[in-house]
PDB file of C-alpha atoms in Angstrom:
ATOM      1  CA  MET A   1       0.072   0.025   0.177  1.00 48.00           C
ATOM      2  CA  SER A   2       1.437   3.302  -1.405  1.00 49.00           C
ATOM      3  CA  ASP A   3      -0.600   5.717   0.649  1.00 67.00           C
ATOM      4  CA  ILE A   4      -1.614   5.381   4.126  1.00 81.00           C
ATOM      5  CA  THR A   5      -4.306   7.991   4.958  1.00 85.00           C
ATOM      6  CA  THR A   6      -5.106   9.326   8.411  1.00 88.00           C
ATOM      7  CA  ASP A   7      -8.642   7.860   7.798  1.00 90.00           C
ATOM      8  CA  LEU A   8      -7.009   4.159   7.596  1.00 90.00           C
ATOM      9  CA  VAL A   9      -5.176   4.884  10.919  1.00 91.00           C
ATOM     10  CA  ARG A  10      -8.528   6.398  12.400  1.00 92.00           C
ATOM     11  CA  GLN A  11     -10.177   3.047  11.335  1.00 92.00           C
ATOM     12  CA  ALA A  12      -7.745   0.593  12.476  1.00 90.00           C
ATOM     13  CA  THR A  13      -7.278   2.389  15.900  1.00 90.00           C
ATOM     14  CA  ALA A  14     -11.417   2.043  16.198  1.00 90.00           C
ATOM     15  CA  GLY A  15     -10.968  -1.426  15.775  1.00 87.00           C
ATOM     16  CA  ASP A  16     -11.826  -2.143  12.050  1.00 88.00           C
ATOM     17  CA  ARG A  17     -10.342  -5.634  11.551  1.00 88.00           C
ATOM     18  CA  ARG A  18     -10.335  -4.437   7.366  1.00 90.00           C
ATOM     19  CA  ALA A  19      -8.340  -1.566   8.173  1.00 90.00           C
ATOM     20  CA  VAL A  20      -6.221  -3.187  10.614  1.00 90.00           C
ATOM     21  CA  ARG A  21      -5.098  -5.618   8.540  1.00 90.00           C
ATOM     22  CA  ALA A  22      -4.285  -3.215   5.849  1.00 90.00           C
ATOM     23  CA  LEU A  23      -2.282  -1.231   8.184  1.00 91.00           C
ATOM     24  CA  VAL A  24      -0.161  -4.079   9.557  1.00 91.00           C
ATOM     25  CA  GLU A  25       0.496  -5.148   6.095  1.00 90.00           C
ATOM     26  CA  ALA A  26       1.592  -1.641   4.983  1.00 91.00           C
ATOM     27  CA  LEU A  27       3.713  -1.409   8.255  1.00 92.00           C
ATOM     28  CA  THR A  28       5.173  -4.318   8.861  1.00 91.00           C
ATOM     29  CA  PRO A  29       8.070  -4.446   6.032  1.00 91.00           C
ATOM     30  CA  VAL A  30       9.385  -0.922   7.322  1.00 91.00           C
ATOM     31  CA  ILE A  31       9.121  -2.287  11.211  1.00 91.00           C
ATOM     32  CA  GLN A  32      10.965  -5.329  10.371  1.00 90.00           C
ATOM     33  CA  ALA A  33      13.892  -3.591   8.565  1.00 90.00           C
ATOM     34  CA  ARG A  34      14.542  -0.876  11.177  1.00 88.00           C
ATOM     35  CA  VAL A  35      14.114  -3.628  14.550  1.00 89.00           C
ATOM     36  CA  ALA A  36      16.721  -5.678  12.339  1.00 87.00           C
ATOM     37  CA  ARG A  37      19.006  -3.024  11.830  1.00 84.00           C
ATOM     38  CA  VAL A  38      19.201  -1.719  15.396  1.00 83.00           C
ATOM     39  CA  LEU A  39      19.425  -5.936  16.459  1.00 81.00           C
ATOM     40  CA  LEU A  40      22.312  -6.959  13.855  1.00 77.00           C
ATOM     41  CA  ARG A  41      24.190  -3.271  14.745  1.00 73.00           C
ATOM     42  CA  ALA A  42      23.753  -4.512  18.582  1.00 68.00           C
ATOM     43  CA  GLY A  43      25.752  -7.658  17.798  1.00 64.00           C
ATOM     44  CA  GLY A  44      22.740 -10.011  16.891  1.00 55.00           C
ATOM     45  CA  ALA A  45      20.252 -11.973  18.704  1.00 51.00           C
ATOM     46  CA  ALA A  46      20.320 -12.856  22.296  1.00 50.00           C
ATOM     47  CA  ARG A  47      22.299 -16.086  23.337  1.00 47.00           C
ATOM     48  CA  GLY A  48      20.624 -19.331  21.934  1.00 47.00           C
ATOM     49  CA  ARG A  49      17.984 -17.391  19.759  1.00 56.00           C
ATOM     50  CA  GLU A  50      17.950 -16.795  16.139  1.00 70.00           C
ATOM     51  CA  VAL A  51      18.028 -13.304  14.467  1.00 71.00           C
ATOM     52  CA  ARG A  52      14.548 -14.349  12.986  1.00 78.00           C
ATOM     53  CA  GLN A  53      12.826 -15.270  15.925  1.00 81.00           C
ATOM     54  CA  GLU A  54      14.313 -11.950  17.976  1.00 82.00           C
ATOM     55  CA  VAL A  55      13.152  -9.603  14.879  1.00 85.00           C
ATOM     56  CA  GLY A  56       9.855 -11.463  15.031  1.00 86.00           C
ATOM     57  CA  ASP A  57       9.352 -10.690  18.910  1.00 86.00           C
ATOM     58  CA  LEU A  58      10.341  -6.883  18.588  1.00 88.00           C
ATOM     59  CA  VAL A  59       8.183  -6.441  15.728  1.00 89.00           C
ATOM     60  CA  GLN A  60       5.405  -7.567  17.599  1.00 88.00           C
ATOM     61  CA  GLN A  61       6.227  -5.492  20.635  1.00 87.00           C
ATOM     62  CA  VAL A  62       6.352  -2.448  18.455  1.00 90.00           C
ATOM     63  CA  PHE A  63       3.198  -3.180  17.130  1.00 90.00           C
ATOM     64  CA  GLU A  64       1.551  -3.243  20.979  1.00 88.00           C
ATOM     65  CA  ARG A  65       3.052   0.061  21.283  1.00 86.00           C
ATOM     66  CA  LEU A  66       1.491   1.317  18.366  1.00 88.00           C
ATOM     67  CA  PHE A  67      -1.894  -0.053  18.993  1.00 89.00           C
ATOM     68  CA  ALA A  68      -1.649   0.544  23.068  1.00 86.00           C
ATOM     69  CA  ASP A  69      -4.539   2.647  24.399  1.00 85.00           C
ATOM     70  CA  ARG A  70      -6.748   2.883  21.357  1.00 87.00           C
ATOM     71  CA  GLY A  71      -3.785   3.426  19.174  1.00 88.00           C
ATOM     72  CA  ALA A  72      -2.617   6.494  20.913  1.00 89.00           C
ATOM     73  CA  THR A  73       0.911   6.834  19.598  1.00 88.00           C
ATOM     74  CA  LEU A  74      -0.434   6.209  15.667  1.00 89.00           C
ATOM     75  CA  LEU A  75      -3.071   8.886  16.199  1.00 90.00           C
ATOM     76  CA  GLN A  76      -0.067  11.431  16.885  1.00 88.00           C
ATOM     77  CA  TRP A  77       1.116  11.209  13.478  1.00 88.00           C
ATOM     78  CA  ASP A  78      -0.134  14.072  11.464  1.00 85.00           C
ATOM     79  CA  PRO A  79       1.084  14.197   7.510  1.00 85.00           C
ATOM     80  CA  ALA A  80       0.915  17.894   7.807  1.00 84.00           C
ATOM     81  CA  ARG A  81       4.001  17.867   9.696  1.00 81.00           C
ATOM     82  CA  GLY A  82       5.827  16.543   6.484  1.00 80.00           C
ATOM     83  CA  MET A  83       6.931  12.860   7.687  1.00 83.00           C
ATOM     84  CA  SER A  84       5.056   9.956   6.304  1.00 87.00           C
ATOM     85  CA  LEU A  85       3.562   7.499   8.480  1.00 90.00           C
ATOM     86  CA  LEU A  86       5.943   4.932   7.058  1.00 89.00           C
ATOM     87  CA  ASN A  87       9.073   7.128   8.578  1.00 88.00           C
ATOM     88  CA  PHE A  88       7.340   8.027  11.486  1.00 89.00           C
ATOM     89  CA  VAL A  89       6.296   4.318  12.444  1.00 91.00           C
ATOM     90  CA  GLY A  90      10.193   3.419  11.449  1.00 89.00           C
ATOM     91  CA  LEU A  91      11.539   5.913  13.958  1.00 88.00           C
ATOM     92  CA  LEU A  92       9.097   4.819  16.482  1.00 89.00           C
ATOM     93  CA  ALA A  93      10.488   1.103  16.000  1.00 90.00           C
ATOM     94  CA  GLU A  94      14.294   1.685  16.124  1.00 88.00           C
ATOM     95  CA  ARG A  95      13.676   3.805  19.574  1.00 86.00           C
ATOM     96  CA  GLU A  96      11.578   0.694  20.680  1.00 86.00           C
ATOM     97  CA  ALA A  97      14.225  -1.860  19.676  1.00 86.00           C
ATOM     98  CA  VAL A  98      16.643  -0.130  21.429  1.00 84.00           C
ATOM     99  CA  THR A  99      14.584   0.407  24.462  1.00 82.00           C
ATOM    100  CA  VAL A 100      13.817  -3.237  24.717  1.00 80.00           C
ATOM    101  CA  LEU A 101      17.484  -4.493  24.042  1.00 78.00           C
ATOM    102  CA  ARG A 102      18.523  -1.757  26.741  1.00 76.00           C
ATOM    103  CA  SER A 103      16.203  -2.915  29.360  1.00 69.00           C
ATOM    104  CA  ARG A 104      17.344  -6.396  28.836  1.00 62.00           C
ATOM    105  CA  ARG A 105      21.052  -5.654  29.243  1.00 55.00           C
ATOM    106  CA  LYS A 106      19.993  -3.864  32.613  1.00 45.00           C
ATOM    107  CA  SER A 107      18.279  -6.879  33.719  1.00 41.00           C
ATOM    108  CA  PRO A 108      19.649  -9.156  36.106  1.00 38.00           C
ATOM    109  CA  PHE A 109      17.955 -12.053  34.608  1.00 35.00           C
ATOM    110  CA  THR A 110      19.575 -11.402  31.055  1.00 41.00           C
ATOM    111  CA  GLU A 111      22.025 -14.052  29.847  1.00 42.00           C
ATOM    112  CA  ASP A 112      23.826 -12.083  27.412  1.00 46.00           C
ATOM    113  CA  PRO A 113      24.111  -8.313  28.403  1.00 44.00           C
ATOM    114  CA  MET A 114      24.502  -6.009  25.647  1.00 45.00           C
ATOM    115  CA  GLU A 115      27.069  -2.978  25.657  1.00 45.00           C
ATOM    116  CA  ARG A 116      25.360   0.520  25.801  1.00 45.00           C
ATOM    117  CA  GLU A 117      27.170   1.604  23.046  1.00 46.00           C
ATOM    118  CA  ASP A 118      26.247  -1.121  20.749  1.00 46.00           C
ATOM    119  CA  LEU A 119      22.691  -0.341  21.279  1.00 45.00           C
ATOM    120  CA  GLU A 120      23.508   3.223  20.634  1.00 46.00           C
ATOM    121  CA  ARG A 121      25.485   2.560  17.324  1.00 47.00           C
ATOM    122  CA  GLY A 122      22.052   0.417  16.218  1.00 45.00           C
ATOM    123  CA  ALA A 123      19.719   3.276  17.117  1.00 46.00           C
ATOM    124  CA  GLY A 124      21.457   5.904  14.386  1.00 44.00           C
ATOM    125  CA  SER A 125      22.715   9.214  14.645  1.00 39.00           C
ATOM    126  CA  GLY A 126      21.826  11.815  17.325  1.00 41.00           C
ATOM    127  CA  ASP A 127      22.737  12.952  20.957  1.00 41.00           C
ATOM    128  CA  ARG A 128      22.343  10.526  23.713  1.00 37.00           C
ATOM    129  CA  GLU A 129      21.563  12.010  26.913  1.00 41.00           C
ATOM    130  CA  GLY A 130      23.088   9.736  29.670  1.00 45.00           C
ATOM    131  CA  GLU A 131      22.990  11.576  32.745  1.00 43.00           C
ATOM    132  CA  ILE A 132      20.254  10.018  34.436  1.00 43.00           C
ATOM    133  CA  GLU A 133      22.165   6.791  34.700  1.00 41.00           C
ATOM    134  CA  ARG A 134      25.229   8.713  35.928  1.00 45.00           C
ATOM    135  CA  LEU A 135      23.235  10.717  38.484  1.00 41.00           C
ATOM    136  CA  VAL A 136      21.478   7.696  40.143  1.00 37.00           C
ATOM    137  CA  ALA A 137      22.713   4.413  40.124  1.00 44.00           C
ATOM    138  CA  SER A 138      20.158   2.258  41.797  1.00 50.00           C
ATOM    139  CA  ARG A 139      16.532   1.719  40.609  1.00 54.00           C
ATOM    140  CA  GLU A 140      15.115   3.091  43.889  1.00 61.00           C
ATOM    141  CA  ALA A 141      16.887   6.129  42.760  1.00 66.00           C
ATOM    142  CA  LEU A 142      15.753   6.366  39.191  1.00 68.00           C
ATOM    143  CA  SER A 143      12.061   5.916  40.956  1.00 72.00           C
ATOM    144  CA  CYS A 144      12.773   8.702  43.283  1.00 78.00           C
ATOM    145  CA  LEU A 145      13.900  10.887  40.307  1.00 78.00           C
ATOM    146  CA  VAL A 146      11.026  10.401  38.324  1.00 80.00           C
ATOM    147  CA  ARG A 147       8.414  10.815  40.908  1.00 83.00           C
ATOM    148  CA  ALA A 148      10.038  14.523  41.509  1.00 86.00           C
ATOM    149  CA  MET A 149      10.145  15.245  37.906  1.00 85.00           C
ATOM    150  CA  LYS A 150       6.294  14.369  37.721  1.00 85.00           C
ATOM    151  CA  ALA A 151       5.747  17.092  40.317  1.00 88.00           C
ATOM    152  CA  ARG A 152       7.421  19.399  39.050  1.00 89.00           C
ATOM    153  CA  LEU A 153       6.521  19.292  35.207  1.00 89.00           C
ATOM    154  CA  SER A 154       3.813  20.221  33.437  1.00 89.00           C
ATOM    155  CA  ALA A 155       1.673  17.622  31.394  1.00 86.00           C
ATOM    156  CA  GLN A 156       3.946  18.845  28.399  1.00 87.00           C
ATOM    157  CA  GLY A 157       6.834  18.910  30.302  1.00 88.00           C
ATOM    158  CA  LEU A 158       6.357  15.415  31.696  1.00 86.00           C
ATOM    159  CA  ARG A 159       5.956  13.886  28.284  1.00 85.00           C
ATOM    160  CA  MET A 160       9.058  15.641  27.125  1.00 88.00           C
ATOM    161  CA  PHE A 161      10.892  14.365  30.120  1.00 86.00           C
ATOM    162  CA  THR A 162       9.539  11.018  29.363  1.00 80.00           C
ATOM    163  CA  TRP A 163      10.278  11.081  25.270  1.00 80.00           C
ATOM    164  CA  LEU A 164      13.862  12.499  25.666  1.00 84.00           C
ATOM    165  CA  LEU A 165      15.440  11.735  28.911  1.00 80.00           C
ATOM    166  CA  VAL A 166      13.462   8.264  29.912  1.00 73.00           C
ATOM    167  CA  GLU A 167      13.281   6.947  26.321  1.00 70.00           C
ATOM    168  CA  GLU A 168      15.950   8.491  24.767  1.00 73.00           C
ATOM    169  CA  ARG A 169      14.080   9.346  21.702  1.00 75.00           C
ATOM    170  CA  SER A 170      15.404  11.282  18.595  1.00 78.00           C
ATOM    171  CA  VAL A 171      15.091  15.180  18.629  1.00 82.00           C
ATOM    172  CA  GLU A 172      13.727  14.576  14.679  1.00 81.00           C
ATOM    173  CA  GLU A 173      11.099  12.113  16.161  1.00 76.00           C
ATOM    174  CA  VAL A 174       9.952  14.581  18.755  1.00 82.00           C
ATOM    175  CA  CYS A 175       9.774  17.151  16.292  1.00 82.00           C
ATOM    176  CA  ALA A 176       7.791  15.163  13.854  1.00 76.00           C
ATOM    177  CA  VAL A 177       5.296  13.928  16.849  1.00 74.00           C
ATOM    178  CA  GLU A 178       5.028  17.206  18.871  1.00 77.00           C
ATOM    179  CA  GLY A 179       4.997  19.542  15.930  1.00 80.00           C
ATOM    180  CA  MET A 180       7.630  21.696  17.084  1.00 85.00           C
ATOM    181  CA  SER A 181      10.960  22.916  15.936  1.00 87.00           C
ATOM    182  CA  ALA A 182      14.371  21.409  16.434  1.00 85.00           C
ATOM    183  CA  ASP A 183      15.564  24.279  18.425  1.00 88.00           C
ATOM    184  CA  ALA A 184      12.491  24.222  20.587  1.00 90.00           C
ATOM    185  CA  VAL A 185      13.061  20.365  21.557  1.00 89.00           C
ATOM    186  CA  TYR A 186      16.685  20.866  22.034  1.00 89.00           C
ATOM    187  CA  ALA A 187      15.929  23.419  24.617  1.00 91.00           C
ATOM    188  CA  TRP A 188      13.489  21.283  26.390  1.00 92.00           C
ATOM    189  CA  ARG A 189      16.366  18.992  26.470  1.00 88.00           C
ATOM    190  CA  SER A 190      18.718  21.016  27.953  1.00 90.00           C
ATOM    191  CA  ARG A 191      16.313  22.419  30.560  1.00 91.00           C
ATOM    192  CA  LEU A 192      15.109  18.886  31.546  1.00 90.00           C
ATOM    193  CA  THR A 193      18.753  17.602  31.583  1.00 88.00           C
ATOM    194  CA  ARG A 194      19.527  20.520  33.798  1.00 88.00           C
ATOM    195  CA  LEU A 195      16.620  20.033  35.907  1.00 89.00           C
ATOM    196  CA  ALA A 196      17.362  16.066  36.341  1.00 85.00           C
ATOM    197  CA  ARG A 197      20.782  16.952  37.375  1.00 85.00           C
ATOM    198  CA  GLU A 198      19.522  19.060  40.429  1.00 86.00           C
ATOM    199  CA  ILE A 199      17.284  16.520  41.756  1.00 83.00           C
ATOM    200  CA  GLY A 200      19.336  13.744  40.988  1.00 79.00           C
ATOM    201  CA  ALA A 201      22.372  15.524  43.268  1.00 80.00           C
ATOM    202  CA  GLU A 202      19.679  16.142  45.950  1.00 80.00           C
ATOM    203  CA  ILE A 203      18.727  12.199  45.830  1.00 73.00           C
ATOM    204  CA  THR A 204      22.222  10.984  45.836  1.00 70.00           C
ATOM    205  CA  SER A 205      23.172  13.604  48.762  1.00 70.00           C
ATOM    206  CA  ASP A 206      20.298  12.500  50.970  1.00 64.00           C
ATOM    207  CA  THR A 207      20.884   8.822  50.305  1.00 55.00           C
ATOM    208  CA  ALA A 208      24.503   9.592  51.501  1.00 53.00           C
ATOM    209  CA  THR A 209      23.521  11.551  54.501  1.00 50.00           C
ATOM    210  CA  VAL A 210      20.748   9.340  55.833  1.00 47.00           C
ATOM    211  CA  PRO A 211      21.274   9.218  59.604  1.00 48.00           C
ATOM    212  CA  ARG A 212      21.528   5.512  61.022  1.00 46.00           C
ATOM    213  CA  LYS A 213      19.293   4.915  64.277  1.00 46.00           C
ATOM    214  CA  PRO A 214      20.469   4.980  67.647  1.00 47.00           C
ATOM    215  CA  GLY A 215      22.464   1.983  68.251  1.00 47.00           C
ATOM    216  CA  GLU A 216      22.486   0.795  64.498  1.00 46.00           C
ATOM    217  CA  LYS A 217      26.363  -0.162  63.328  1.00 44.00           C
ATOM    218  CA  ALA A 218      27.389   0.561  59.756  1.00 41.00           C
ATOM    219  CA  ARG A 219      27.005  -2.668  57.771  1.00 42.00           C
ATOM    220  CA  GLU A 220      30.006  -4.083  57.076  1.00 38.00           C
ATOM    221  CA  GLY A 221      30.885  -5.921  53.996  1.00 36.00           C
TER     222      GLY A 221
END
């Protein structure tokens, strides 16, 4: 299918089976190509798995993301912003694949951890914000950071925080989704990174200075 209209997307997200089938057929090739590119550049499939099997699983996860919440992500596409749906979905597919592989790398149950540099090579070009990981070394601290950011940000600010710092989406992708200029997105990223640094420093400082209860001995080892 060469032309994908907003009407087709709306029909598919509304549950029209024929529209869903047509949309899936149109999007599958580009999603397969993008996730395969990320996977191969990141070093291939996890231990004991074939690349084809890995690609199939990632494609399924991308579609789950696209159709979640009645297709909220798909409905963000606006052809008036200059990006075709295939390119829009392709960018999302790359970011989703990187997110999945990176979370697998961080998991203590992962048999074949992957290096961050490998994943970022598979994600394509663009600056990456790694400040959050350097600011907080534990999942508990990261949760505290996210809660603090939520308390201080507007709905748009929280959305930008999630996309730019948590999910590390590219500036190009956020521009396409939000209809914003690159300068505006870079300004958001700079502002959010600075705020994350400040909150992260507060969290690590508080953690390091938590007083022990009377009679409590420092834990050894």
